[in-house]
Amino acid sequence: MTNKLVNFNCNDETLGEFPVLEGTYGYKVIDIQSLGKNGIYTYDPGFLSTASCESKITYIDGNKGILLHRGYPIDELAKKANYLEVCYILIYGQAPSKEEYESFKNTITRHTMVHQQIASFFQGFRRDAHPMAIMCGVVGALSAFYHDSLDVSNEKHREVAAFRLVAKMPTLAAMCFKYTNGQPFMFPQNDLGYAENFLHMMFATPCEKYEVNPTVAKAMDVIFTLHADHEQNASTTTVRLAGSSGANPFACIAAGIASLWGPAHGGANEACLKMLEQIGSVENIKEYVDKAKDKNDPFRLMGFGHRVYKNYDPRATVMRETCHNVLKELNIKDPLLDVAMELEKIALSDEYFIEKKLYPNVDFYSGIILKAIGIPTSMFTVIFAVARTVGWISHWLEMHKDPLFRIGRPRQLYTGESKRDFSPIHERE
Ligand code: SDX
C-alpha cells in the first residue's frame, strides 16, 4: 500500500519523489528503486536500514518480541502444531486440512532416503571433519544426483526440490554424525515422525531396537519449529541472493548452510555452550560479563543480543520451558544450566545489557537442550540448518514467484586508488 511520497534533495537539487510503502505490520519503507537514475545511491553496510524484498512468510516485531509465521504466533505453533505442519504453513501459506497434512507427510516421508551413492560421497571426508563442512559439501552435491528437479523455471521442479530438501536434510545430518563417530548409517523409518525419525537415525544402531524417548522427540520437534524461519536473516538473504542468479535450489541451500555456520549467526548455539563451559562456574560469571562489556575485549556473550529483537526473543521463552522439561524428564542436573540461568539473571539486571537491549536469543537455551539429548556441540548448527531449510526454501520459492524477481547486484562506495599507470615488473624496483 502506498500512502505518500518523499522528496530527496542533494545539494539543493531535488532527486525526485519516492513512494512510501506500508505493509500489513511494521515499519514503512521508501521505494528507492528509481533513485539510481540520478547517479546517486544509498549506502547501508549490513543492511541496517534496508528492506531487500517484499515477503508474506514471517513477521518479526523486535521491540514487542513478536514472531509470526504466515500470521500464526510462534508460541502457538510450538505448542499446538508439529514441525511438519509448520513446514506446510511456510511453504503453502496456511494451515493444512487433515487430508492435506496427511498427503504432505506421506510425500515428505517417501523422500527421506538419499541416493545410495551419496553414502560413498562421505568417504572423501576425514572422520574428524566438522559436520557443517560435510553438510556444505553433500547438500551442494545433491544437484549432482537429482537432475530431474533442477529447472528453476518449472514450478513442479521447484516444489519437488523443496520436498527433497525438507525430507533429506535430517537423513544427511544423521549421516554426518554417524560418519564422524564411525558408526554405520541408519536408514529412515517410514513409520516414525519427522523428529523421531531424525533421532532414530542419530542414535539407533543395527545391533538392537532403539526407542526414542517421546519427551525428547517432542523437544526436538519444538527446536525444529523454533528455528524454521526468521525473515531476512543472513543465511536466508544468502539463499535469496544465490537464487537470484537462477542457481539450482540445492546449491542455494548449501550457500545458506555456509552462511549459517558463522558464530554471529547459527554457529552461536555451539559458541554459547563453549562459552558456558569456558565460564565453568557461577563464581566466574562476573569476570566474563565484565569482559563482554569491555569495548577493548572482543569477547561477547554468545546467545545474547540480536539485530532485530530489542526485547526477549519469543523463541527463547519457549526454548527455556522446553529446556526445563527435558532436564526434568531425563533427570539431568546440568551445572551448565545453573551457569546459564545465573548468567541470564545477571545479564538481564546489568545496566550495560539493559541499555543495549541485549536479551537471551534462541541460541541461548537450545545448546543446553541438545547437550542433554546427547548431541555433540559440533552438531548444533547442523540441527539449526536442518530446521531452517524449510524457511530458506520457502523464501526461495516466494522469490521465484515475485514479479520483481531479478538478479541481486548491490552497488558500492569506491574509496580505492585514483587511476594510475602500470609499470611492468622489469621497470619496477
Ligand atoms: C541468530 O538475524 C536473525 O534473525 C538471526 C537468527 C535467526 O533465527 O536467523 O535469530 C539467529 O543468529 C541469533 C543471534 C546469534 N548470535 C549470537 O548470539 C552472537 C552474539 N550476539 C552478537 O554477535 C550480536 O548481538 C548480533 C550479531 C547477534 C547482532 O549484532 P548487531 O545487530 O550488528 O549489533 P552490534 O553487534 O552492533 O551490537 C550492538 C551493541 C554493540 O555495542 P556498541 O558498538 O553499540 O557500543 O551491543 C553490543 C555491541 O558491542 N553487543 C554485545 C553483544 N551483542 C551486541 N555485547 C556483548 N555481548 C553480546 N552478545
Coordinates of N, CA and C in Angstrom, one line a residue, residues 17-222:
E17 N 10.6 12.3 -6.4 CA 9.6 11.9 -5.3 C 9.6 10.3 -5.3
F18 N 9.7 9.8 -4.1 CA 9.7 8.3 -3.9 C 8.6 7.8 -3.0
P19 N 7.9 6.8 -3.5 CA 6.7 6.3 -2.7 C 7.1 5.7 -1.4
V20 N 6.2 6.0 -0.4 CA 6.4 5.3 0.9 C 5.4 4.1 0.9
L21 N 6.0 2.9 1.1 CA 5.1 1.7 1.1 C 4.9 1.2 2.5
E22 N 3.7 0.7 2.7 CA 3.3 0.2 4.1 C 2.8 -1.2 4.0
G23 N 3.3 -2.1 4.8 CA 2.9 -3.5 4.8 C 1.7 -3.7 5.7
T24 N 1.5 -5.0 6.0 CA 0.4 -5.4 7.0 C 0.7 -4.9 8.4
Y25 N 2.0 -5.1 8.8 CA 2.5 -4.7 10.1 C 3.9 -4.0 9.8
G26 N 4.4 -3.4 10.9 CA 5.8 -3.0 10.9 C 6.1 -1.7 10.2
Y27 N 7.4 -1.4 10.1 CA 7.9 -0.1 9.6 C 7.5 0.1 8.1
K28 N 7.4 1.4 7.7 CA 7.1 1.7 6.3 C 8.5 1.7 5.6
V29 N 8.4 1.6 4.3 CA 9.7 1.6 3.5 C 9.6 2.7 2.4
I30 N 10.7 3.3 2.1 CA 10.7 4.2 0.9 C 11.2 3.4 -0.3
D31 N 10.4 3.4 -1.3 CA 10.8 2.7 -2.5 C 11.8 3.5 -3.3
I32 N 13.0 3.2 -3.3 CA 14.1 4.0 -3.9 C 14.6 3.3 -5.2
Q33 N 13.8 2.4 -5.8 CA 14.3 1.7 -6.9 C 14.7 2.7 -8.1
S34 N 14.1 3.8 -8.1 CA 14.4 4.7 -9.3 C 15.5 5.8 -8.9
L35 N 15.9 5.7 -7.6 CA 16.9 6.7 -7.2 C 18.2 6.7 -8.0
G36 N 18.6 5.5 -8.4 CA 19.9 5.4 -9.1 C 20.0 6.2 -10.4
K37 N 18.8 6.5 -11.0 CA 18.8 7.2 -12.3 C 19.4 8.6 -12.1
N38 N 19.4 9.1 -10.8 CA 20.0 10.4 -10.6 C 21.6 10.3 -10.4
G39 N 22.1 9.1 -10.5 CA 23.5 8.9 -10.4 C 23.9 8.9 -8.9
I40 N 23.0 8.7 -8.0 CA 23.3 8.7 -6.6 C 22.6 7.5 -6.0
Y41 N 23.3 6.8 -5.0 CA 22.8 5.6 -4.5 C 22.8 5.7 -2.9
T42 N 22.2 4.7 -2.3 CA 22.2 4.7 -0.8 C 23.4 3.8 -0.3
Y43 N 23.8 4.0 0.9 CA 24.9 3.3 1.5 C 24.5 2.8 2.8
D44 N 24.5 1.4 3.0 CA 23.9 0.8 4.2 C 24.6 -0.5 4.5
P45 N 25.9 -0.5 4.9 CA 26.6 -1.7 5.2 C 25.8 -2.5 6.3
G46 N 25.7 -3.8 6.0 CA 25.0 -4.7 7.0 C 23.5 -4.6 6.8
F47 N 23.0 -3.7 5.9 CA 21.6 -3.6 5.6 C 20.8 -3.2 6.9
L48 N 21.3 -2.3 7.7 CA 20.6 -2.0 9.0 C 19.3 -1.3 8.7
S49 N 19.2 -0.5 7.6 CA 18.0 0.2 7.3 C 17.5 -0.1 5.9
T50 N 17.7 -1.3 5.4 CA 17.3 -1.6 4.0 C 16.5 -2.9 4.0
A51 N 15.3 -2.8 3.3 CA 14.5 -3.9 3.0 C 14.9 -4.4 1.6
S52 N 15.2 -5.7 1.6 CA 15.7 -6.3 0.3 C 14.6 -6.8 -0.6
C53 N 13.4 -7.0 0.0 CA 12.3 -7.7 -0.7 C 11.0 -7.5 0.0
E54 N 10.0 -7.9 -0.7 CA 8.6 -7.9 0.0 C 8.4 -9.4 0.3
S55 N 7.9 -9.7 1.4 CA 7.6 -11.1 1.8 C 6.4 -11.3 2.6
K56 N 5.7 -12.5 2.5 CA 4.5 -12.7 3.2 C 4.7 -13.9 4.2
I57 N 6.0 -14.3 4.4 CA 6.2 -15.5 5.1 C 6.3 -15.3 6.6
T58 N 7.2 -14.4 7.1 CA 7.4 -14.3 8.5 C 7.4 -12.8 8.9
Y59 N 6.8 -12.5 10.0 CA 6.9 -11.1 10.5 C 7.5 -11.1 11.9
I60 N 8.5 -10.2 12.1 CA 9.1 -10.0 13.5 C 8.9 -8.6 13.9
D61 N 8.4 -8.4 15.2 CA 8.5 -7.1 15.8 C 9.5 -7.2 16.9
G62 N 10.7 -6.7 16.7 CA 11.8 -6.8 17.6 C 11.6 -6.1 18.9
N63 N 10.8 -5.0 18.9 CA 10.6 -4.3 20.1 C 9.5 -5.0 21.0
K64 N 8.5 -5.6 20.4 CA 7.5 -6.3 21.2 C 7.8 -7.7 21.3
G65 N 8.8 -8.3 20.7 CA 9.1 -9.7 20.8 C 8.1 -10.5 20.2
I66 N 7.7 -10.1 19.0 CA 6.6 -10.9 18.3 C 7.2 -11.6 17.1
L67 N 6.8 -12.9 16.8 CA 7.3 -13.6 15.7 C 6.1 -14.4 15.1
L68 N 5.7 -14.1 13.9 CA 4.5 -14.7 13.2 C 5.0 -15.5 12.0
H69 N 4.6 -16.7 11.8 CA 4.8 -17.4 10.5 C 3.5 -17.5 9.8
R70 N 3.3 -16.8 8.7 CA 2.1 -16.7 7.9 C 0.9 -16.3 8.8
G71 N 1.3 -15.4 9.8 CA 0.3 -14.8 10.7 C 0.1 -15.6 12.0
Y72 N 0.6 -16.8 12.1 CA 0.4 -17.6 13.3 C 1.6 -17.3 14.3
P73 N 1.3 -17.0 15.6 CA 2.3 -16.7 16.6 C 3.2 -17.9 16.8
I74 N 4.5 -17.7 17.0 CA 5.4 -18.8 17.2 C 5.1 -19.7 18.4
D75 N 4.7 -19.0 19.5 CA 4.4 -19.8 20.7 C 3.2 -20.7 20.5
E76 N 2.2 -20.3 19.7 CA 1.1 -21.2 19.4 C 1.5 -22.3 18.5
L77 N 2.3 -22.0 17.5 CA 2.8 -23.1 16.7 C 3.6 -24.1 17.4
A78 N 4.5 -23.6 18.3 CA 5.4 -24.5 19.1 C 4.5 -25.4 20.0
K79 N 3.4 -24.9 20.5 CA 2.6 -25.7 21.4 C 1.5 -26.5 20.7
K80 N 0.9 -26.0 19.6 CA -0.2 -26.7 19.0 C 0.0 -27.4 17.7
A81 N 1.2 -27.1 17.1 CA 1.5 -27.7 15.8 C 2.7 -28.6 15.9
N82 N 3.0 -29.4 14.9 CA 4.3 -30.1 14.8 C 5.1 -29.5 13.7
Y83 N 6.4 -29.8 13.6 CA 7.3 -29.2 12.7 C 6.8 -29.4 11.2
L84 N 6.3 -30.6 10.9 CA 5.9 -30.8 9.5 C 4.7 -29.9 9.1
E85 N 3.8 -29.7 10.1 CA 2.7 -28.7 9.8 C 3.3 -27.3 9.6
V86 N 4.3 -27.0 10.4 CA 4.9 -25.6 10.2 C 5.6 -25.6 8.8
C87 N 6.2 -26.7 8.4 CA 6.8 -26.7 7.0 C 5.7 -26.4 6.0
Y88 N 4.5 -27.1 6.1 CA 3.4 -26.9 5.1 C 3.0 -25.4 5.2
I89 N 2.9 -24.9 6.4 CA 2.4 -23.5 6.5 C 3.4 -22.5 5.9
L90 N 4.7 -22.7 6.1 CA 5.7 -21.8 5.5 C 5.7 -21.9 4.0
I91 N 5.6 -23.1 3.5 CA 5.7 -23.3 2.0 C 4.4 -22.9 1.3
Y92 N 3.2 -23.3 1.9 CA 1.9 -23.0 1.2 C 1.1 -21.8 1.7
G93 N 1.5 -21.3 2.9 CA 0.9 -20.1 3.3 C -0.3 -20.2 4.3
Q94 N -0.8 -21.4 4.6 CA -1.8 -21.5 5.6 C -1.8 -22.9 6.1
A95 N -2.5 -23.1 7.3 CA -2.5 -24.4 7.9 C -3.2 -25.4 7.0
P96 N -2.7 -26.7 7.0 CA -3.2 -27.7 6.1 C -4.5 -28.3 6.7
S97 N -5.4 -28.8 5.8 CA -6.5 -29.6 6.4 C -5.9 -30.9 6.8
K98 N -6.7 -31.8 7.5 CA -6.2 -33.1 7.9 C -5.7 -33.9 6.6
E99 N -6.5 -33.8 5.6 CA -6.2 -34.5 4.4 C -4.9 -34.0 3.7
E100 N -4.8 -32.7 3.7 CA -3.6 -32.0 3.1 C -2.4 -32.4 3.9
Y101 N -2.5 -32.4 5.2 CA -1.4 -32.7 6.1 C -0.9 -34.1 5.9
E102 N -1.9 -35.1 5.9 CA -1.5 -36.5 5.7 C -0.8 -36.7 4.3
S103 N -1.3 -36.0 3.3 CA -0.7 -36.2 1.9 C 0.7 -35.6 1.9
F104 N 0.9 -34.4 2.6 CA 2.2 -33.8 2.7 C 3.2 -34.7 3.5
K105 N 2.7 -35.2 4.6 CA 3.5 -36.0 5.4 C 4.0 -37.3 4.7
N106 N 3.0 -37.9 3.9 CA 3.4 -39.1 3.2 C 4.4 -38.7 2.1
T107 N 4.2 -37.6 1.4 CA 5.2 -37.2 0.4 C 6.6 -37.0 1.0
I108 N 6.7 -36.2 2.1 CA 8.0 -36.0 2.7 C 8.6 -37.3 3.1
T109 N 7.8 -38.2 3.8 CA 8.3 -39.4 4.3 C 9.0 -40.2 3.1
R110 N 8.3 -40.2 2.0 CA 8.8 -41.0 0.9 C 10.0 -40.4 0.1
H111 N 10.4 -39.2 0.6 CA 11.7 -38.6 0.1 C 12.8 -38.6 1.1
T112 N 12.7 -39.3 2.2 CA 13.7 -39.2 3.2 C 15.0 -40.0 2.9
M113 N 14.9 -41.0 2.1 CA 16.1 -41.7 1.7 C 16.9 -40.9 0.8
V114 N 18.3 -41.1 0.8 CA 19.1 -40.4 -0.2 C 19.7 -41.4 -1.2
H115 N 20.1 -40.9 -2.3 CA 20.7 -41.8 -3.3 C 21.9 -42.6 -2.7
Q116 N 21.9 -43.9 -2.9 CA 22.9 -44.7 -2.2 C 24.3 -44.3 -2.5
Q117 N 24.6 -43.7 -3.6 CA 26.0 -43.2 -3.9 C 26.4 -42.1 -3.0
I118 N 25.4 -41.4 -2.4 CA 25.8 -40.3 -1.5 C 26.6 -40.8 -0.3
A119 N 26.2 -42.1 0.1 CA 26.9 -42.7 1.2 C 28.4 -42.8 0.9
S120 N 28.8 -43.1 -0.4 CA 30.2 -43.2 -0.7 C 30.8 -41.8 -0.8
F121 N 30.0 -40.8 -1.1 CA 30.4 -39.4 -1.2 C 31.1 -39.0 0.2
F122 N 30.5 -39.5 1.3 CA 31.0 -39.2 2.6 C 32.5 -39.6 2.8
Q123 N 32.8 -40.7 2.1 CA 34.1 -41.4 2.3 C 35.3 -40.4 2.0
G124 N 35.0 -39.3 1.2 CA 36.0 -38.4 0.9 C 36.4 -37.5 2.0
F125 N 35.6 -37.5 3.1 CA 35.9 -36.5 4.2 C 36.7 -37.3 5.3
R126 N 37.5 -36.5 6.0 CA 38.2 -37.1 7.2 C 37.1 -37.3 8.2
R127 N 37.4 -38.3 9.1 CA 36.4 -38.7 10.1 C 36.3 -37.5 11.1
D128 N 37.3 -36.7 11.2 CA 37.2 -35.6 12.2 C 36.8 -34.3 11.6
A129 N 36.3 -34.3 10.4 CA 35.8 -33.1 9.7 C 34.6 -32.6 10.5
H130 N 34.5 -31.2 10.5 CA 33.3 -30.6 11.2 C 32.1 -31.0 10.4
P131 N 31.0 -31.4 11.1 CA 29.8 -31.8 10.3 C 29.2 -30.7 9.4
M132 N 29.4 -29.5 9.8 CA 28.9 -28.4 8.9 C 29.7 -28.3 7.6
A133 N 31.0 -28.7 7.7 CA 31.8 -28.7 6.5 C 31.3 -29.8 5.5
I134 N 30.9 -31.0 6.2 CA 30.4 -32.1 5.4 C 29.0 -31.7 4.8
M135 N 28.2 -31.0 5.6 CA 26.9 -30.6 5.1 C 27.0 -29.7 3.9
C136 N 27.9 -28.7 4.0 CA 28.1 -27.8 2.9 C 28.4 -28.6 1.6
G137 N 29.2 -29.7 1.7 CA 29.6 -30.5 0.6 C 28.5 -31.4 0.1
V138 N 27.9 -32.1 1.0 CA 26.9 -33.1 0.5 C 25.6 -32.5 0.0
V139 N 25.2 -31.4 0.7 CA 23.9 -30.7 0.2 C 24.1 -30.1 -1.2
G140 N 25.3 -29.4 -1.3 CA 25.5 -28.9 -2.7 C 25.6 -30.0 -3.7
A141 N 26.1 -31.2 -3.3 CA 26.3 -32.3 -4.2 C 24.9 -32.9 -4.6
L142 N 23.9 -32.6 -3.9 CA 22.5 -33.2 -4.3 C 22.2 -32.8 -5.7
S143 N 22.7 -31.6 -6.2 CA 22.3 -31.2 -7.5 C 23.0 -32.1 -8.5
A144 N 24.0 -32.9 -8.1 CA 24.6 -33.9 -9.0 C 23.8 -35.2 -9.0
F145 N 22.9 -35.3 -8.1 CA 22.1 -36.6 -8.1 C 20.6 -36.4 -8.5
Y146 N 20.1 -35.2 -8.4 CA 18.6 -35.1 -8.7 C 18.5 -34.1 -9.9
H147 N 18.9 -34.6 -11.0 CA 18.8 -33.8 -12.3 C 17.4 -33.5 -12.7
D148 N 16.4 -34.3 -12.2 CA 15.1 -34.2 -12.7 C 14.3 -33.0 -12.0
S149 N 15.0 -32.3 -11.1 CA 14.2 -31.2 -10.5 C 15.1 -29.9 -10.4
L150 N 15.8 -29.7 -11.5 CA 16.7 -28.5 -11.5 C 16.3 -27.4 -12.4
D151 N 15.1 -27.5 -13.1 CA 14.7 -26.4 -13.9 C 13.9 -25.4 -13.1
V152 N 14.6 -24.4 -12.6 CA 14.0 -23.4 -11.6 C 12.9 -22.7 -12.2
S153 N 12.7 -22.7 -13.6 CA 11.5 -22.0 -14.2 C 10.3 -22.9 -14.1
N154 N 10.5 -24.2 -13.7 CA 9.4 -25.1 -13.7 C 8.8 -25.2 -12.3
E155 N 7.6 -24.8 -12.1 CA 7.0 -24.8 -10.7 C 7.0 -26.2 -10.0
K156 N 6.7 -27.2 -10.8 CA 6.7 -28.6 -10.3 C 8.1 -29.0 -9.8
H157 N 9.1 -28.6 -10.6 CA 10.5 -28.9 -10.3 C 10.9 -28.2 -8.9
R158 N 10.4 -27.0 -8.8 CA 10.7 -26.2 -7.6 C 10.1 -26.9 -6.4
E159 N 8.8 -27.4 -6.6 CA 8.1 -28.0 -5.5 C 8.8 -29.3 -5.1
V160 N 9.2 -30.1 -6.1 CA 9.8 -31.4 -5.8 C 11.2 -31.2 -5.1
A161 N 11.9 -30.2 -5.5 CA 13.2 -29.9 -4.9 C 13.0 -29.5 -3.4
A162 N 11.9 -28.7 -3.1 CA 11.6 -28.3 -1.8 C 11.2 -29.6 -0.9
F163 N 10.5 -30.5 -1.5 CA 10.1 -31.7 -0.8 C 11.4 -32.5 -0.4
R164 N 12.3 -32.6 -1.5 CA 13.5 -33.4 -1.3 C 14.4 -32.8 -0.2
L165 N 14.5 -31.5 -0.2 CA 15.4 -30.8 0.8 C 14.8 -31.0 2.2
V166 N 13.5 -30.7 2.4 CA 13.0 -30.9 3.7 C 13.1 -32.3 4.2
A167 N 12.9 -33.2 3.3 CA 12.9 -34.7 3.7 C 14.3 -35.2 3.9
K168 N 15.3 -34.7 3.1 CA 16.6 -35.4 3.2 C 17.6 -34.7 4.2
M169 N 17.3 -33.5 4.6 CA 18.3 -32.9 5.5 C 18.5 -33.6 6.8
P170 N 17.4 -34.2 7.4 CA 17.7 -35.0 8.7 C 18.5 -36.2 8.4
T171 N 18.2 -36.8 7.2 CA 19.0 -38.1 6.9 C 20.5 -37.7 6.7
L172 N 20.7 -36.6 6.0 CA 22.1 -36.2 5.7 C 22.8 -35.8 7.0
A173 N 22.1 -35.1 7.9 CA 22.6 -34.6 9.2 C 23.0 -35.8 10.0
A174 N 22.1 -36.8 10.1 CA 22.4 -38.0 10.9 C 23.6 -38.8 10.3
M175 N 23.7 -38.8 9.0 CA 24.8 -39.4 8.3 C 26.1 -38.8 8.7
C176 N 26.1 -37.4 8.8 CA 27.3 -36.7 9.2 C 27.7 -37.2 10.6
F177 N 26.7 -37.3 11.5 CA 27.0 -37.7 12.9 C 27.6 -39.1 12.9
K178 N 26.9 -40.0 12.2 CA 27.4 -41.4 12.2 C 28.8 -41.5 11.6
Y179 N 29.0 -40.7 10.5 CA 30.3 -40.8 9.8 C 31.4 -40.4 10.7
T180 N 31.2 -39.3 11.5 CA 32.3 -38.7 12.3 C 32.5 -39.6 13.6
N181 N 31.5 -40.4 13.9 CA 31.8 -41.3 15.1 C 32.0 -42.8 14.7
G182 N 32.1 -43.0 13.4 CA 32.5 -44.3 12.9 C 31.4 -45.4 13.0
Q183 N 30.1 -45.0 13.2 CA 29.0 -46.0 13.2 C 28.4 -46.1 11.9
P184 N 27.7 -47.2 11.6 CA 27.1 -47.3 10.3 C 25.9 -46.4 10.1
F185 N 25.6 -46.0 8.9 CA 24.4 -45.1 8.7 C 23.2 -45.9 9.0
M186 N 22.2 -45.2 9.5 CA 20.9 -45.8 9.7 C 19.9 -45.3 8.7
F187 N 19.0 -46.2 8.1 CA 18.0 -45.7 7.2 C 16.9 -45.1 7.9
P188 N 16.2 -44.1 7.2 CA 15.0 -43.5 7.8 C 13.9 -44.6 7.9
Q189 N 13.0 -44.5 8.9 CA 11.9 -45.4 9.1 C 10.6 -44.7 8.8
N190 N 9.8 -45.3 7.8 CA 8.7 -44.6 7.4 C 7.5 -44.5 8.4
D191 N 7.6 -45.3 9.4 CA 6.6 -45.3 10.4 C 6.9 -44.3 11.6
L192 N 8.0 -43.6 11.5 CA 8.3 -42.6 12.6 C 8.0 -41.2 12.1
G193 N 7.7 -40.3 13.1 CA 7.5 -38.9 12.8 C 8.8 -38.3 12.4
Y194 N 8.8 -37.0 12.0 CA 10.0 -36.3 11.5 C 11.1 -36.2 12.5
A195 N 10.8 -35.7 13.7 CA 11.8 -35.5 14.7 C 12.3 -36.9 15.3
E196 N 11.3 -37.8 15.4 CA 11.6 -39.1 16.0 C 12.5 -39.9 15.0
N197 N 12.2 -39.7 13.7 CA 13.0 -40.4 12.7 C 14.4 -39.9 12.7
F198 N 14.6 -38.6 12.9 CA 15.9 -38.0 12.9 C 16.7 -38.5 14.1
L199 N 16.1 -38.6 15.3 CA 16.8 -39.1 16.5 C 17.1 -40.6 16.3
H200 N 16.2 -41.3 15.7 CA 16.4 -42.7 15.5 C 17.7 -42.9 14.6
M201 N 17.7 -42.1 13.5 CA 18.9 -42.2 12.6 C 20.2 -41.8 13.3
M202 N 20.0 -40.9 14.3 CA 21.2 -40.4 15.0 C 21.7 -41.4 16.0
F203 N 20.8 -42.1 16.8 CA 21.3 -42.8 17.9 C 21.0 -44.3 17.8
A204 N 20.2 -44.8 16.9 CA 20.0 -46.3 16.7 C 21.2 -46.9 16.1
T205 N 21.4 -48.2 16.3 CA 22.4 -48.9 15.6 C 21.8 -50.2 15.1
P206 N 22.4 -50.9 14.1 CA 21.8 -52.1 13.6 C 21.8 -53.2 14.6
C207 N 22.4 -53.0 15.8 CA 22.6 -54.1 16.7 C 21.4 -54.4 17.6
E208 N 20.6 -53.3 17.8 CA 19.4 -53.6 18.7 C 18.3 -52.6 18.4
K209 N 17.1 -52.9 18.9 CA 16.0 -52.0 18.7 C 16.2 -50.7 19.5
Y210 N 15.9 -49.6 19.0 CA 16.1 -48.3 19.7 C 14.8 -47.6 19.8
E211 N 14.3 -47.3 21.0 CA 13.1 -46.5 21.2 C 13.4 -45.1 21.5
V212 N 12.9 -44.1 20.7 CA 13.1 -42.7 21.0 C 12.2 -42.2 22.2
N213 N 12.8 -41.6 23.1 CA 12.0 -41.1 24.3 C 11.0 -40.0 23.8
P214 N 9.7 -40.2 24.0 CA 8.7 -39.2 23.4 C 8.9 -37.8 23.9
T215 N 9.4 -37.6 25.1 CA 9.7 -36.2 25.5 C 10.8 -35.6 24.8
V216 N 11.8 -36.4 24.5 CA 13.0 -35.9 23.7 C 12.6 -35.7 22.3
A217 N 11.7 -36.5 21.7 CA 11.3 -36.3 20.4 C 10.5 -35.1 20.2
K218 N 9.6 -34.8 21.3 CA 8.8 -33.6 21.2 C 9.7 -32.4 21.4
A219 N 10.7 -32.4 22.2 CA 11.7 -31.3 22.4 C 12.4 -31.0 21.1
M220 N 12.8 -32.1 20.4 CA 13.5 -32.0 19.1 C 12.6 -31.3 18.1
D221 N 11.3 -31.7 18.1 CA 10.3 -31.2 17.1 C 10.1 -29.7 17.4
V222 N 10.1 -29.3 18.7 CA 9.9 -27.9 19.1 C 11.2 -27.1 18.6

